[in-house]
Amino acid sequence: MSGGELLRLEGLEKHFILSRGLGWSRRRLRAVDNVSFAIPAGQTLGLVGESGCGKSTLGRVLVGLIAPTGGRILLDGQPVSPARSQTERRHIQMVFQDPYASLDPRMTIHEVVAEPLRINGGYTPERVDALLAQVGIAAEAGRRLPAQFSGGQRQRIAIARALALDPRILILDEAVSALDVSIQAQIVNLLRELQRRIGLTYLFISHDLSVVRHISQQVAVMYLGRIVEIGPCAQALDSPAHPYTQALLSAAPDPRRRGRRRIVLAGDLPNPLDPPSGCVFRTRCFKATERCAREVPALAPLPDGRQVACHYAEAVDRTRLAELLVPLTRASQDAGIPITKETHKEDPK
């Protein structure tokens, strides 16, 4: 069940000032650069992009682990102060990527889940047992240490700890990427069931488009600290409009499409200390022109309601993407971006 808008970001920024030592000039790294979006209550926004694009930094700013440089965070229409009060902190909780590192190995599972309750008041053994049962862990397992559990069980325990303070929204930072595929499905189904049952709202940070498609109602695509496309999941992943989103989808594994063509972006992310002028994606984009070097594209609405930051945004149906790659080949080579054809060797058996 979903309701009105719960979380809104307005021009959120996080900059890091770096220097190379005494006497060297200080340089600014824009890890999160003018990010704005909203998440309705009871829904999931999937945040995707390459490693190093700023996804995890954004999650840490939202949960209060690091302070923003600028912009605003609104929860239920009320600004969240940079110096979070204890009450404000409990409304936004986080589940981290590595279940082997996020739990204190010297504490029992009962103590891990009880810790936030003891700090904020309201601890009872029955409350801890109920939280563990909510994520599928037996109460008697609370006497054991994290090392005695599998990765999937540890992530369930981390979710129980995040739920201890009855948060309004969970930040899930690559919460299933360290798990086996079958265990990933179990955790995703658990998250969906919790959302249905208690009305949780999620920001689901991931690089796995198939998982994002399964759990999200909205998708935001991030590149070098900026949102380049955002909209309903079906529109963004079935008919991508930004060239970067098209490249991500063309690179996603699909066993049903053998011998397909795909967009291979040249090089890695640009140096975030010295980003390209204009559009930050232009150095890897097969549509780039001189205008892209001069003007920074703003997030602008398309007729279907999504927003795209591209001067030449064009929604392309996913089934037509492979067909369009053929005429794009010449333009891509002119821009220094190769387009290759995937080949798959058949199993000799």
CSV table of C-alpha atoms in Angstrom, one decimal:
chain,number,residue,atom,x,y,z
A,1,MET,CA,0.0,0.0,0.0
A,2,SER,CA,1.4,3.4,-0.9
A,3,GLY,CA,0.4,6.9,0.2
A,4,GLY,CA,1.6,10.4,-0.3
A,5,GLU,CA,5.1,11.6,-0.7
A,6,LEU,CA,7.3,10.5,2.3
A,7,LEU,CA,10.9,11.5,1.3
A,8,ARG,CA,12.0,14.4,-0.9
A,9,LEU,CA,15.5,15.6,-1.8
A,10,GLU,CA,15.9,19.1,-3.1
A,11,GLY,CA,19.3,20.0,-4.7
A,12,LEU,CA,21.1,17.6,-2.3
A,13,GLU,CA,24.9,17.9,-2.5
A,14,LYS,CA,27.9,16.3,-0.9
A,15,HIS,CA,31.4,17.6,-1.7
A,16,PHE,CA,34.7,16.5,-0.4
A,17,ILE,CA,37.7,18.8,-0.2
A,18,LEU,CA,40.9,17.0,-1.1
A,19,SER,CA,44.5,18.1,-1.0
A,20,ARG,CA,47.8,16.3,-1.8
A,21,GLY,CA,49.7,17.6,1.2
A,22,LEU,CA,51.3,20.8,2.5
A,23,GLY,CA,51.5,23.5,-0.1
A,24,TRP,CA,49.2,21.7,-2.6
A,25,SER,CA,46.0,23.3,-3.8
A,26,ARG,CA,42.8,22.0,-2.5
A,27,ARG,CA,40.4,20.4,-4.9
A,28,ARG,CA,36.7,19.7,-4.7
A,29,LEU,CA,35.1,16.3,-5.4
A,30,ARG,CA,31.4,16.5,-6.1
A,31,ALA,CA,30.3,13.0,-5.0
A,32,VAL,CA,26.6,14.0,-5.0
A,33,ASP,CA,25.8,16.9,-7.2
A,34,ASN,CA,22.4,18.7,-7.1
A,35,VAL,CA,20.3,15.5,-6.7
A,36,SER,CA,16.5,15.9,-6.4
A,37,PHE,CA,13.8,13.3,-6.3
A,38,ALA,CA,10.9,12.1,-4.2
A,39,ILE,CA,9.7,8.7,-2.9
A,40,PRO,CA,6.0,8.1,-2.1
A,41,ALA,CA,5.2,6.3,1.1
A,42,GLY,CA,5.2,2.5,0.8
A,43,GLN,CA,7.1,2.4,-2.5
A,44,THR,CA,10.6,1.6,-3.6
A,45,LEU,CA,13.0,3.8,-5.6
A,46,GLY,CA,15.8,1.8,-7.2
A,47,LEU,CA,19.0,3.8,-7.6
A,48,VAL,CA,21.4,2.4,-10.2
A,49,GLY,CA,24.7,3.3,-11.8
A,50,GLU,CA,28.4,2.4,-12.1
A,51,SER,CA,30.7,1.9,-9.1
A,52,GLY,CA,32.0,5.3,-8.1
A,53,CYS,CA,28.9,7.3,-9.3
A,54,GLY,CA,27.9,8.4,-5.7
A,55,LYS,CA,25.1,6.0,-4.9
A,56,SER,CA,26.5,4.9,-1.5
A,57,THR,CA,27.5,8.4,-0.6
A,58,LEU,CA,24.0,9.5,-1.2
A,59,GLY,CA,22.7,6.7,1.0
A,60,ARG,CA,25.0,7.7,3.8
A,61,VAL,CA,24.0,11.3,3.6
A,62,LEU,CA,20.3,10.3,3.9
A,63,VAL,CA,20.9,8.2,6.9
A,64,GLY,CA,23.0,10.9,8.7
A,65,LEU,CA,26.4,9.1,8.6
A,66,ILE,CA,27.9,12.1,6.8
A,67,ALA,CA,26.5,15.7,6.6
A,68,PRO,CA,25.4,17.2,3.3
A,69,THR,CA,27.2,20.1,1.8
A,70,GLY,CA,24.0,21.7,0.5
A,71,GLY,CA,20.4,21.1,-0.4
A,72,ARG,CA,17.5,19.8,1.7
A,73,ILE,CA,16.1,16.5,2.9
A,74,LEU,CA,12.4,16.6,3.7
A,75,LEU,CA,10.6,13.8,5.6
A,76,ASP,CA,6.8,14.1,5.5
A,77,GLY,CA,7.3,17.7,4.3
A,78,GLN,CA,9.5,18.6,7.3
A,79,PRO,CA,13.2,19.5,6.8
A,80,VAL,CA,15.6,17.1,8.4
A,81,SER,CA,18.4,19.0,10.1
A,82,PRO,CA,22.0,18.2,9.3
A,83,ALA,CA,22.7,17.6,13.0
A,84,ARG,CA,20.2,14.8,13.4
A,85,SER,CA,18.3,14.5,16.6
A,86,GLN,CA,17.8,11.1,18.1
A,87,THR,CA,14.1,11.1,17.0
A,88,GLU,CA,15.1,12.1,13.4
A,89,ARG,CA,17.7,9.3,13.2
A,90,ARG,CA,15.3,6.6,14.1
A,91,HIS,CA,13.0,7.4,11.1
A,92,ILE,CA,15.7,6.6,8.5
A,93,GLN,CA,17.7,3.4,8.9
A,94,MET,CA,20.2,1.5,6.7
A,95,VAL,CA,21.1,-2.0,5.7
A,96,PHE,CA,24.7,-2.3,4.5
A,97,GLN,CA,26.1,-4.4,1.7
A,98,ASP,CA,28.4,-6.8,3.6
A,99,PRO,CA,26.5,-8.9,6.2
A,100,TYR,CA,29.9,-10.3,7.3
A,101,ALA,CA,31.2,-6.9,8.3
A,102,SER,CA,28.1,-5.0,9.5
A,103,LEU,CA,27.5,-7.2,12.6
A,104,ASP,CA,29.8,-7.0,15.6
A,105,PRO,CA,31.4,-10.5,15.8
A,106,ARG,CA,31.7,-10.3,19.6
A,107,MET,CA,28.0,-9.7,20.3
A,108,THR,CA,25.3,-12.4,20.2
A,109,ILE,CA,22.5,-11.9,17.8
A,110,HIS,CA,20.1,-10.9,20.6
A,111,GLU,CA,22.6,-8.2,21.7
A,112,VAL,CA,23.0,-6.9,18.1
A,113,VAL,CA,19.3,-6.4,17.6
A,114,ALA,CA,18.8,-5.2,21.2
A,115,GLU,CA,21.5,-2.5,21.0
A,116,PRO,CA,19.4,0.3,19.3
A,117,LEU,CA,16.5,-0.5,21.6
A,118,ARG,CA,18.7,-0.1,24.7
A,119,ILE,CA,20.1,3.2,23.4
A,120,ASN,CA,16.7,4.6,22.5
A,121,GLY,CA,14.7,3.0,25.3
A,122,GLY,CA,12.0,0.3,24.9
A,123,TYR,CA,14.1,-2.8,25.2
A,124,THR,CA,12.4,-6.0,26.2
A,125,PRO,CA,13.5,-9.6,25.4
A,126,GLU,CA,10.1,-10.2,23.8
A,127,ARG,CA,10.6,-7.3,21.4
A,128,VAL,CA,13.9,-8.7,20.2
A,129,ASP,CA,12.4,-12.1,19.8
A,130,ALA,CA,9.5,-10.6,17.7
A,131,LEU,CA,12.0,-8.7,15.5
A,132,LEU,CA,14.0,-11.9,14.8
A,133,ALA,CA,10.8,-13.9,14.1
A,134,GLN,CA,9.7,-11.1,11.7
A,135,VAL,CA,12.7,-11.9,9.4
A,136,GLY,CA,12.5,-15.6,9.8
A,137,ILE,CA,15.1,-16.2,12.6
A,138,ALA,CA,14.1,-18.4,15.6
A,139,ALA,CA,14.3,-16.7,19.0
A,140,GLU,CA,16.6,-19.4,20.4
A,141,ALA,CA,19.2,-18.4,17.8
A,142,GLY,CA,19.7,-15.2,19.6
A,143,ARG,CA,22.3,-16.8,21.9
A,144,ARG,CA,24.6,-17.5,19.0
A,145,LEU,CA,27.3,-15.3,17.5
A,146,PRO,CA,27.2,-13.9,13.9
A,147,ALA,CA,30.0,-16.4,12.8
A,148,GLN,CA,27.5,-19.2,13.3
A,149,PHE,CA,25.2,-17.9,10.6
A,150,SER,CA,25.3,-17.9,6.8
A,151,GLY,CA,25.4,-14.7,4.7
A,152,GLY,CA,21.7,-14.7,4.0
A,153,GLN,CA,20.9,-15.3,7.7
A,154,ARG,CA,23.2,-12.4,8.7
A,155,GLN,CA,21.5,-10.1,6.3
A,156,ARG,CA,18.1,-11.0,7.8
A,157,ILE,CA,19.6,-10.2,11.2
A,158,ALA,CA,20.8,-6.8,9.9
A,159,ILE,CA,17.3,-6.1,8.6
A,160,ALA,CA,15.9,-7.0,12.0
A,161,ARG,CA,18.3,-4.5,13.6
A,162,ALA,CA,17.3,-1.8,11.1
A,163,LEU,CA,13.6,-2.4,12.0
A,164,ALA,CA,14.1,-2.2,15.7
A,165,LEU,CA,13.2,1.5,15.9
A,166,ASP,CA,10.2,1.3,13.6
A,167,PRO,CA,11.7,3.4,10.8
A,168,ARG,CA,9.7,5.1,8.1
A,169,ILE,CA,12.3,4.4,5.4
A,170,LEU,CA,15.1,1.9,4.9
A,171,ILE,CA,18.2,2.7,2.8
A,172,LEU,CA,19.3,-0.7,1.3
A,173,ASP,CA,22.9,-0.2,0.1
A,174,GLU,CA,23.6,-3.2,-2.2
A,175,ALA,CA,21.9,-5.3,0.4
A,176,VAL,CA,21.8,-8.5,-1.7
A,177,SER,CA,24.9,-8.1,-4.0
A,178,ALA,CA,27.1,-10.1,-1.7
A,179,LEU,CA,24.7,-13.1,-1.6
A,180,ASP,CA,24.2,-16.1,-3.8
A,181,VAL,CA,21.4,-15.7,-6.4
A,182,SER,CA,19.0,-18.0,-4.7
A,183,ILE,CA,19.6,-16.2,-1.3
A,184,GLN,CA,19.1,-12.9,-3.1
A,185,ALA,CA,15.6,-13.9,-4.1
A,186,GLN,CA,14.8,-14.9,-0.5
A,187,ILE,CA,15.9,-11.5,0.8
A,188,VAL,CA,14.1,-9.6,-1.9
A,189,ASN,CA,10.9,-11.5,-1.2
A,190,LEU,CA,11.3,-10.8,2.5
A,191,LEU,CA,11.7,-7.1,1.8
A,192,ARG,CA,8.6,-7.1,-0.4
A,193,GLU,CA,6.6,-8.9,2.3
A,194,LEU,CA,7.8,-6.5,5.0
A,195,GLN,CA,6.8,-3.6,2.7
A,196,ARG,CA,3.4,-5.0,2.1
A,197,ARG,CA,2.8,-5.9,5.8
A,198,ILE,CA,4.1,-2.8,7.6
A,199,GLY,CA,4.2,-0.2,4.8
A,200,LEU,CA,7.9,0.4,4.7
A,201,THR,CA,9.5,2.7,2.1
A,202,TYR,CA,12.8,1.8,0.5
A,203,LEU,CA,15.7,3.4,-1.3
A,204,PHE,CA,17.2,0.4,-3.0
A,205,ILE,CA,20.8,1.0,-4.1
A,206,SER,CA,22.0,-1.6,-6.6
A,207,HIS,CA,23.9,-2.2,-9.8
A,208,ASP,CA,21.8,-5.3,-10.7
A,209,LEU,CA,19.0,-4.2,-13.0
A,210,SER,CA,17.1,-7.4,-12.8
A,211,VAL,CA,16.8,-7.1,-9.0
A,212,VAL,CA,15.8,-3.4,-9.3
A,213,ARG,CA,13.1,-4.3,-11.8
A,214,HIS,CA,11.7,-6.9,-9.4
A,215,ILE,CA,11.5,-4.7,-6.3
A,216,SER,CA,11.1,-1.1,-7.5
A,217,GLN,CA,8.2,1.1,-8.6
A,218,GLN,CA,10.6,3.9,-9.7
A,219,VAL,CA,14.1,3.9,-11.0
A,220,ALA,CA,16.8,6.7,-10.8
A,221,VAL,CA,19.9,6.4,-12.9
A,222,MET,CA,23.0,8.1,-11.5
A,223,TYR,CA,26.2,9.1,-13.3
A,224,LEU,CA,29.1,11.0,-11.8
A,225,GLY,CA,27.1,12.3,-8.9
A,226,ARG,CA,24.1,13.4,-10.9
A,227,ILE,CA,20.7,11.9,-11.7
A,228,VAL,CA,20.4,11.5,-15.5
A,229,GLU,CA,17.1,9.7,-15.8
A,230,ILE,CA,14.3,9.0,-13.3
A,231,GLY,CA,10.8,7.6,-13.7
A,232,PRO,CA,8.5,4.6,-13.4
A,233,CYS,CA,10.4,1.3,-13.5
A,234,ALA,CA,8.6,0.0,-16.5
A,235,GLN,CA,9.3,3.1,-18.6
A,236,ALA,CA,12.9,3.5,-17.6
A,237,LEU,CA,13.9,-0.1,-18.0
A,238,ASP,CA,11.7,-1.1,-21.0
A,239,SER,CA,12.2,2.1,-23.1
A,240,PRO,CA,15.3,4.0,-21.8
A,241,ALA,CA,15.6,7.6,-23.0
A,242,HIS,CA,19.1,8.6,-21.8
A,243,PRO,CA,22.1,7.2,-23.7
A,244,TYR,CA,23.7,6.0,-20.5
A,245,THR,CA,20.6,4.1,-19.5
A,246,GLN,CA,20.5,2.5,-22.9
A,247,ALA,CA,24.1,1.4,-22.5
A,248,LEU,CA,23.4,-0.1,-19.1
A,249,LEU,CA,20.5,-2.1,-20.5
A,250,SER,CA,22.3,-3.3,-23.5
A,251,ALA,CA,25.1,-4.6,-21.3
A,252,ALA,CA,22.7,-6.5,-18.9
A,253,PRO,CA,23.0,-10.3,-19.5
A,254,ASP,CA,20.0,-11.8,-21.3
A,255,PRO,CA,20.3,-15.5,-22.3
A,256,ARG,CA,17.3,-15.1,-24.6
A,257,ARG,CA,19.2,-12.8,-27.0
A,258,ARG,CA,22.2,-14.6,-28.4
A,259,GLY,CA,24.5,-12.8,-30.8
A,260,ARG,CA,23.0,-9.4,-29.9
A,261,ARG,CA,24.7,-6.1,-30.4
A,262,ARG,CA,25.5,-4.0,-27.3
A,263,ILE,CA,26.9,-0.6,-26.5
A,264,VAL,CA,30.4,-0.8,-25.0
A,265,LEU,CA,31.3,2.5,-23.4
A,266,ALA,CA,34.9,3.6,-23.9
A,267,GLY,CA,37.0,3.9,-20.8
A,268,ASP,CA,36.0,4.4,-17.2
A,269,LEU,CA,34.2,7.2,-15.4
A,270,PRO,CA,35.9,10.5,-15.8
A,271,ASN,CA,38.0,11.8,-13.0
A,272,PRO,CA,35.5,13.3,-10.5
A,273,LEU,CA,38.0,15.9,-9.5
A,274,ASP,CA,38.1,17.2,-13.1
A,275,PRO,CA,34.7,16.3,-14.6
A,276,PRO,CA,33.9,17.2,-18.3
A,277,SER,CA,32.3,20.5,-19.0
A,278,GLY,CA,28.6,20.6,-19.9
A,279,CYS,CA,27.1,17.1,-19.8
A,280,VAL,CA,29.3,14.9,-17.6
A,281,PHE,CA,28.5,11.8,-19.8
A,282,ARG,CA,29.5,13.5,-23.1
A,283,THR,CA,33.0,11.9,-23.3
A,284,ARG,CA,31.5,8.5,-23.5
A,285,CYS,CA,28.2,9.2,-25.3
A,286,PHE,CA,27.4,8.2,-28.9
A,287,LYS,CA,25.1,11.2,-29.3
A,288,ALA,CA,27.5,13.9,-28.1
A,289,THR,CA,27.8,17.2,-30.0
A,290,GLU,CA,29.4,20.5,-29.4
A,291,ARG,CA,26.3,21.6,-27.5
A,292,CYS,CA,26.9,18.9,-25.0
A,293,ALA,CA,30.3,20.4,-24.1
A,294,ARG,CA,28.8,23.9,-23.7
A,295,GLU,CA,25.5,23.3,-21.8
A,296,VAL,CA,24.7,21.3,-18.7
A,297,PRO,CA,21.4,19.4,-19.5
A,298,ALA,CA,18.8,19.8,-16.8
A,299,LEU,CA,16.3,17.1,-15.8
A,300,ALA,CA,13.4,17.8,-18.1
A,301,PRO,CA,10.1,16.0,-18.3
A,302,LEU,CA,9.3,13.8,-21.3
A,303,PRO,CA,5.6,13.3,-22.5
A,304,ASP,CA,5.4,10.1,-20.6
A,305,GLY,CA,6.2,11.8,-17.3
A,306,ARG,CA,9.7,10.7,-16.6
A,307,GLN,CA,12.6,13.1,-16.3
A,308,VAL,CA,15.8,12.9,-18.4
A,309,ALA,CA,19.0,15.1,-18.3
A,310,CYS,CA,19.9,14.9,-22.0
A,311,HIS,CA,19.7,17.4,-24.9
A,312,TYR,CA,18.9,14.5,-27.3
A,313,ALA,CA,16.7,12.3,-25.1
A,314,GLU,CA,14.7,9.8,-27.0
A,315,ALA,CA,12.8,6.9,-25.6
A,316,VAL,CA,13.8,3.6,-27.3
A,317,ASP,CA,11.8,0.5,-26.8
A,318,ARG,CA,14.0,-2.3,-25.4
A,319,THR,CA,13.0,-4.6,-28.2
A,320,ARG,CA,14.1,-2.1,-30.8
A,321,LEU,CA,17.4,-1.2,-29.1
A,322,ALA,CA,19.4,-3.9,-30.8
A,323,GLU,CA,18.0,-2.8,-34.2
A,324,LEU,CA,18.9,0.8,-33.6
A,325,LEU,CA,22.5,-0.1,-32.6
A,326,VAL,CA,23.3,-0.9,-36.3
A,327,PRO,CA,22.9,2.7,-37.6
A,328,LEU,CA,24.4,4.0,-34.4
A,329,THR,CA,27.7,2.2,-35.1
A,330,ARG,CA,29.1,4.8,-37.4
A,331,ALA,CA,28.2,7.7,-35.1
A,332,SER,CA,29.6,5.8,-32.1
A,333,GLN,CA,32.9,5.1,-33.9
A,334,ASP,CA,33.2,8.8,-34.8
A,335,ALA,CA,32.8,9.6,-31.1
A,336,GLY,CA,35.4,7.0,-30.2
A,337,ILE,CA,32.9,4.6,-28.6
A,338,PRO,CA,33.0,1.0,-29.9
A,339,ILE,CA,29.9,-1.0,-30.4
A,340,THR,CA,30.6,-4.7,-30.4
A,341,LYS,CA,28.6,-7.9,-31.1
A,342,GLU,CA,28.4,-10.4,-28.2
A,343,THR,CA,29.2,-14.0,-29.2
A,344,HIS,CA,28.3,-17.0,-27.1
A,345,LYS,CA,29.9,-20.5,-27.6
A,346,GLU,CA,27.3,-23.2,-27.6
A,347,ASP,CA,27.7,-26.0,-25.0
A,348,PRO,CA,29.4,-28.8,-26.9
A,349,LYS,CA,27.1,-31.2,-25.1
